[in-house]
PDB file of C-alpha atoms in Angstrom:
ATOM      1  CA  MET Q   1     114.895 101.234  99.236  1.00 60.00           C
ATOM      2  CA  LYS Q   2     116.600 100.835 102.640  1.00 67.00           C
ATOM      3  CA  TRP Q   3     118.425 104.144 102.036  1.00 68.00           C
ATOM      4  CA  LEU Q   4     115.040 105.879 102.175  1.00 77.00           C
ATOM      5  CA  ASP Q   5     114.516 104.687 105.747  1.00 86.00           C
ATOM      6  CA  MET Q   6     117.216 106.928 107.190  1.00 91.00           C
ATOM      7  CA  PRO Q   7     116.861 109.727 109.764  1.00 94.00           C
ATOM      8  CA  PRO Q   8     117.960 112.522 107.384  1.00 95.00           C
ATOM      9  CA  VAL Q   9     115.269 111.448 104.905  1.00 95.00           C
ATOM     10  CA  TRP Q  10     112.637 111.522 107.651  1.00 96.00           C
ATOM     11  CA  LEU Q  11     113.903 114.933 108.794  1.00 98.00           C
ATOM     12  CA  ALA Q  12     113.729 116.250 105.222  1.00 97.00           C
ATOM     13  CA  ALA Q  13     110.164 114.945 104.891  1.00 97.00           C
ATOM     14  CA  PHE Q  14     109.054 116.631 108.124  1.00 98.00           C
ATOM     15  CA  LEU Q  15     110.840 119.869 107.157  1.00 98.00           C
ATOM     16  CA  SER Q  16     109.048 119.723 103.803  1.00 98.00           C
ATOM     17  CA  LEU Q  17     105.682 119.326 105.530  1.00 98.00           C
ATOM     18  CA  ALA Q  18     106.415 122.338 107.767  1.00 97.00           C
ATOM     19  CA  TRP Q  19     107.517 124.405 104.769  1.00 97.00           C
ATOM     20  CA  VAL Q  20     104.398 123.454 102.807  1.00 97.00           C
ATOM     21  CA  GLN Q  21     102.224 124.436 105.772  1.00 96.00           C
ATOM     22  CA  LYS Q  22     103.855 127.848 106.098  1.00 94.00           C
ATOM     23  CA  THR Q  23     103.688 128.422 102.334  1.00 95.00           C
ATOM     24  CA  VAL Q  24     100.208 127.110 101.511  1.00 95.00           C
ATOM     25  CA  LEU Q  25      98.418 127.872 104.775  1.00 92.00           C
ATOM     26  CA  PRO Q  26     100.255 130.677 106.620  1.00 90.00           C
ATOM     27  CA  VAL Q  27      98.369 130.950 109.894  1.00 87.00           C
ATOM     28  CA  GLY Q  28      99.471 133.069 112.835  1.00 83.00           C
ATOM     29  CA  SER Q  29     102.952 133.979 113.932  1.00 86.00           C
ATOM     30  CA  PHE Q  30     105.263 133.235 116.832  1.00 86.00           C
ATOM     31  CA  GLY Q  31     106.368 136.859 117.015  1.00 80.00           C
ATOM     32  CA  PRO Q  32     108.632 139.176 115.109  1.00 75.00           C
ATOM     33  CA  VAL Q  33     112.127 138.702 116.526  1.00 86.00           C
ATOM     34  CA  TRP Q  34     112.246 136.145 119.310  1.00 88.00           C
ATOM     35  CA  ALA Q  35     111.013 133.252 117.151  1.00 91.00           C
ATOM     36  CA  ASP Q  36     113.653 133.945 114.501  1.00 92.00           C
ATOM     37  CA  LEU Q  37     116.360 134.193 117.168  1.00 95.00           C
ATOM     38  CA  LEU Q  38     115.248 131.058 119.008  1.00 96.00           C
ATOM     39  CA  GLY Q  39     114.771 129.226 115.715  1.00 96.00           C
ATOM     40  CA  GLY Q  40     118.285 130.137 114.631  1.00 96.00           C
ATOM     41  CA  LEU Q  41     119.726 129.060 117.971  1.00 98.00           C
ATOM     42  CA  LEU Q  42     117.915 125.727 117.780  1.00 98.00           C
ATOM     43  CA  VAL Q  43     119.062 125.054 114.218  1.00 98.00           C
ATOM     44  CA  GLY Q  44     122.637 126.060 115.060  1.00 98.00           C
ATOM     45  CA  GLY Q  45     122.614 123.995 118.242  1.00 98.00           C
ATOM     46  CA  GLY Q  46     121.152 121.025 116.398  1.00 98.00           C
ATOM     47  CA  LEU Q  47     123.812 121.204 113.690  1.00 98.00           C
ATOM     48  CA  LEU Q  48     126.502 121.463 116.375  1.00 98.00           C
ATOM     49  CA  LEU Q  49     125.155 118.389 118.194  1.00 98.00           C
ATOM     50  CA  VAL Q  50     125.091 116.380 114.975  1.00 98.00           C
ATOM     51  CA  ALA Q  51     128.646 117.475 114.110  1.00 98.00           C
ATOM     52  CA  LEU Q  52     129.953 116.622 117.597  1.00 98.00           C
ATOM     53  CA  ALA Q  53     128.279 113.210 117.508  1.00 98.00           C
ATOM     54  CA  VAL Q  54     129.516 112.308 114.027  1.00 97.00           C
ATOM     55  CA  THR Q  55     133.034 113.458 114.937  1.00 97.00           C
ATOM     56  CA  GLU Q  56     133.032 111.338 118.097  1.00 97.00           C
ATOM     57  CA  MET Q  57     131.693 108.286 116.264  1.00 97.00           C
ATOM     58  CA  ARG Q  58     134.333 108.674 113.552  1.00 96.00           C
ATOM     59  CA  ARG Q  59     137.024 109.098 116.219  1.00 96.00           C
ATOM     60  CA  GLN Q  60     135.852 105.853 117.848  1.00 95.00           C
ATOM     61  CA  ARG Q  61     135.763 104.173 114.393  1.00 95.00           C
ATOM     62  CA  THR Q  62     132.168 103.039 114.487  1.00 95.00           C
ATOM     63  CA  THR Q  63     129.296 103.486 112.076  1.00 92.00           C
ATOM     64  CA  VAL Q  64     126.951 106.444 111.957  1.00 93.00           C
ATOM     65  CA  ILE Q  65     124.420 104.466 109.876  1.00 90.00           C
ATOM     66  CA  PRO Q  66     121.467 103.415 112.079  1.00 87.00           C
ATOM     67  CA  HIS Q  67     120.808 100.046 110.402  1.00 84.00           C
ATOM     68  CA  ARG Q  68     124.385  98.825 110.767  1.00 89.00           C
ATOM     69  CA  GLU Q  69     126.024  96.982 113.645  1.00 90.00           C
ATOM     70  CA  ALA Q  70     128.154  99.245 115.854  1.00 93.00           C
ATOM     71  CA  ASP Q  71     131.795  98.246 116.336  1.00 93.00           C
ATOM     72  CA  ARG Q  72     132.066 100.162 119.608  1.00 94.00           C
ATOM     73  CA  LEU Q  73     129.760 101.640 122.205  1.00 96.00           C
ATOM     74  CA  VAL Q  74     130.467 105.370 122.172  1.00 97.00           C
ATOM     75  CA  THR Q  75     130.042 106.888 125.636  1.00 97.00           C
ATOM     76  CA  THR Q  76     132.513 109.768 125.426  1.00 97.00           C
ATOM     77  CA  GLY Q  77     132.193 113.345 124.213  1.00 97.00           C
ATOM     78  CA  ILE Q  78     128.628 114.452 123.575  1.00 97.00           C
ATOM     79  CA  PHE Q  79     127.486 110.861 124.168  1.00 97.00           C
ATOM     80  CA  SER Q  80     128.274 111.332 127.872  1.00 97.00           C
ATOM     81  CA  ARG Q  81     125.413 113.870 127.988  1.00 97.00           C
ATOM     82  CA  THR Q  82     122.804 112.218 125.762  1.00 97.00           C
ATOM     83  CA  ARG Q  83     122.548 108.758 124.219  1.00 97.00           C
ATOM     84  CA  ASN Q  84     121.031 110.146 121.006  1.00 97.00           C
ATOM     85  CA  PRO Q  85     122.701 113.458 120.144  1.00 98.00           C
ATOM     86  CA  ILE Q  86     122.063 113.098 116.406  1.00 97.00           C
ATOM     87  CA  TYR Q  87     118.325 112.536 116.883  1.00 98.00           C
ATOM     88  CA  LEU Q  88     118.210 115.333 119.447  1.00 98.00           C
ATOM     89  CA  GLY Q  89     119.991 117.581 116.943  1.00 98.00           C
ATOM     90  CA  ASP Q  90     117.552 116.597 114.194  1.00 98.00           C
ATOM     91  CA  SER Q  91     114.618 117.428 116.488  1.00 98.00           C
ATOM     92  CA  MET Q  92     116.176 120.775 117.352  1.00 98.00           C
ATOM     93  CA  ILE Q  93     116.649 121.559 113.652  1.00 98.00           C
ATOM     94  CA  LEU Q  94     112.991 120.757 112.947  1.00 98.00           C
ATOM     95  CA  ALA Q  95     111.792 122.840 115.911  1.00 98.00           C
ATOM     96  CA  GLY Q  96     114.051 125.724 114.906  1.00 98.00           C
ATOM     97  CA  MET Q  97     112.809 125.760 111.329  1.00 97.00           C
ATOM     98  CA  VAL Q  98     109.165 125.575 112.442  1.00 97.00           C
ATOM     99  CA  LEU Q  99     109.798 128.673 114.592  1.00 96.00           C
ATOM    100  CA  TYR Q 100     111.823 130.477 111.938  1.00 95.00           C
ATOM    101  CA  TRP Q 101     109.219 129.831 109.247  1.00 95.00           C
ATOM    102  CA  ASP Q 102     106.314 130.773 111.573  1.00 93.00           C
ATOM    103  CA  ALA Q 103     104.777 127.408 110.704  1.00 94.00           C
ATOM    104  CA  VAL Q 104     102.354 127.514 113.636  1.00 94.00           C
ATOM    105  CA  LEU Q 105     100.200 124.609 112.444  1.00 95.00           C
ATOM    106  CA  ALA Q 106     103.330 122.481 111.965  1.00 96.00           C
ATOM    107  CA  LEU Q 107     104.153 122.488 115.705  1.00 96.00           C
ATOM    108  CA  PRO Q 108     102.633 118.986 116.194  1.00 97.00           C
ATOM    109  CA  LEU Q 109     105.172 117.670 113.686  1.00 98.00           C
ATOM    110  CA  ILE Q 110     107.900 117.977 116.336  1.00 98.00           C
ATOM    111  CA  PRO Q 111     106.538 115.374 118.797  1.00 98.00           C
ATOM    112  CA  ILE Q 112     105.432 113.203 115.870  1.00 98.00           C
ATOM    113  CA  PHE Q 113     108.991 113.294 114.499  1.00 98.00           C
ATOM    114  CA  VAL Q 114     110.380 112.320 117.918  1.00 98.00           C
ATOM    115  CA  TRP Q 115     107.898 109.448 118.100  1.00 97.00           C
ATOM    116  CA  VAL Q 116     108.827 108.224 114.596  1.00 96.00           C
ATOM    117  CA  VAL Q 117     112.544 108.373 115.394  1.00 96.00           C
ATOM    118  CA  GLU Q 118     112.070 106.473 118.642  1.00 96.00           C
ATOM    119  CA  ARG Q 119     110.023 103.731 116.925  1.00 95.00           C
ATOM    120  CA  ARG Q 120     111.937 103.474 113.619  1.00 93.00           C
ATOM    121  CA  PHE Q 121     115.506 103.860 114.869  1.00 95.00           C
ATOM    122  CA  ILE Q 122     116.207 104.256 118.579  1.00 96.00           C
ATOM    123  CA  ALA Q 123     114.372 101.113 119.738  1.00 95.00           C
ATOM    124  CA  GLN Q 124     116.240  98.885 117.255  1.00 93.00           C
ATOM    125  CA  GLU Q 125     119.595 100.579 117.849  1.00 94.00           C
ATOM    126  CA  GLU Q 126     119.291 100.215 121.609  1.00 95.00           C
ATOM    127  CA  ALA Q 127     118.277  96.559 121.269  1.00 95.00           C
ATOM    128  CA  ARG Q 128     121.359  95.849 119.118  1.00 95.00           C
ATOM    129  CA  LEU Q 129     123.637  97.715 121.523  1.00 95.00           C
ATOM    130  CA  ARG Q 130     122.085  95.940 124.518  1.00 95.00           C
ATOM    131  CA  ARG Q 131     122.739  92.541 122.887  1.00 95.00           C
ATOM    132  CA  LYS Q 132     126.307  93.326 121.842  1.00 95.00           C
ATOM    133  CA  PHE Q 133     127.553  95.347 124.837  1.00 96.00           C
ATOM    134  CA  VAL Q 134     125.420  93.775 127.584  1.00 94.00           C
ATOM    135  CA  ALA Q 135     126.803  95.090 130.904  1.00 95.00           C
ATOM    136  CA  GLN Q 136     128.516  98.132 129.413  1.00 96.00           C
ATOM    137  CA  TYR Q 137     125.313  99.304 127.689  1.00 96.00           C
ATOM    138  CA  THR Q 138     123.185  98.685 130.783  1.00 96.00           C
ATOM    139  CA  ARG Q 139     125.540 100.843 132.860  1.00 96.00           C
ATOM    140  CA  TYR Q 140     125.612 103.520 130.152  1.00 97.00           C
ATOM    141  CA  ALA Q 141     121.807 103.603 129.841  1.00 96.00           C
ATOM    142  CA  GLN Q 142     121.466 104.002 133.616  1.00 96.00           C
ATOM    143  CA  GLN Q 143     123.951 106.895 133.698  1.00 96.00           C
ATOM    144  CA  THR Q 144     122.983 108.761 130.534  1.00 97.00           C
ATOM    145  CA  ARG Q 145     119.539 109.951 129.490  1.00 96.00           C
ATOM    146  CA  ARG Q 146     118.085 109.048 126.129  1.00 94.00           C
ATOM    147  CA  TRP Q 147     117.403 112.651 125.126  1.00 93.00           C
ATOM    148  CA  LEU Q 148     118.508 115.271 127.671  1.00 88.00           C
TER     149      LEU Q 148
END
């Protein structure tokens, strides 16, 4: 059951909730064109962030799986801009789809998703990294923001 407690599963669940809201209870609209454009940009940007992060982690030969012990502290590439580019990308994908689908009532899902990710994954990951890469992680955390 541990495979169920993974960020993509949580993202899929939140996307499903947003889709159900827009399908079952279509209320309001964000606007005709700008919401679709912004939604598309957010989804595209989110996918790009995830791809850049996974590529950098693979290049550094460390795991992408949140529950596993990292072999290296990745601070290069996209990780020099944000400590959590995959989670940021996931949040952007959710926000983009909420806009694209005109799922107005699903807007609160975005901060709830961020909260879940911080509690379920980021806190434990950062604790493991802090224990394993003591001084290096402390310096990295001081220089690089968690999100943006």
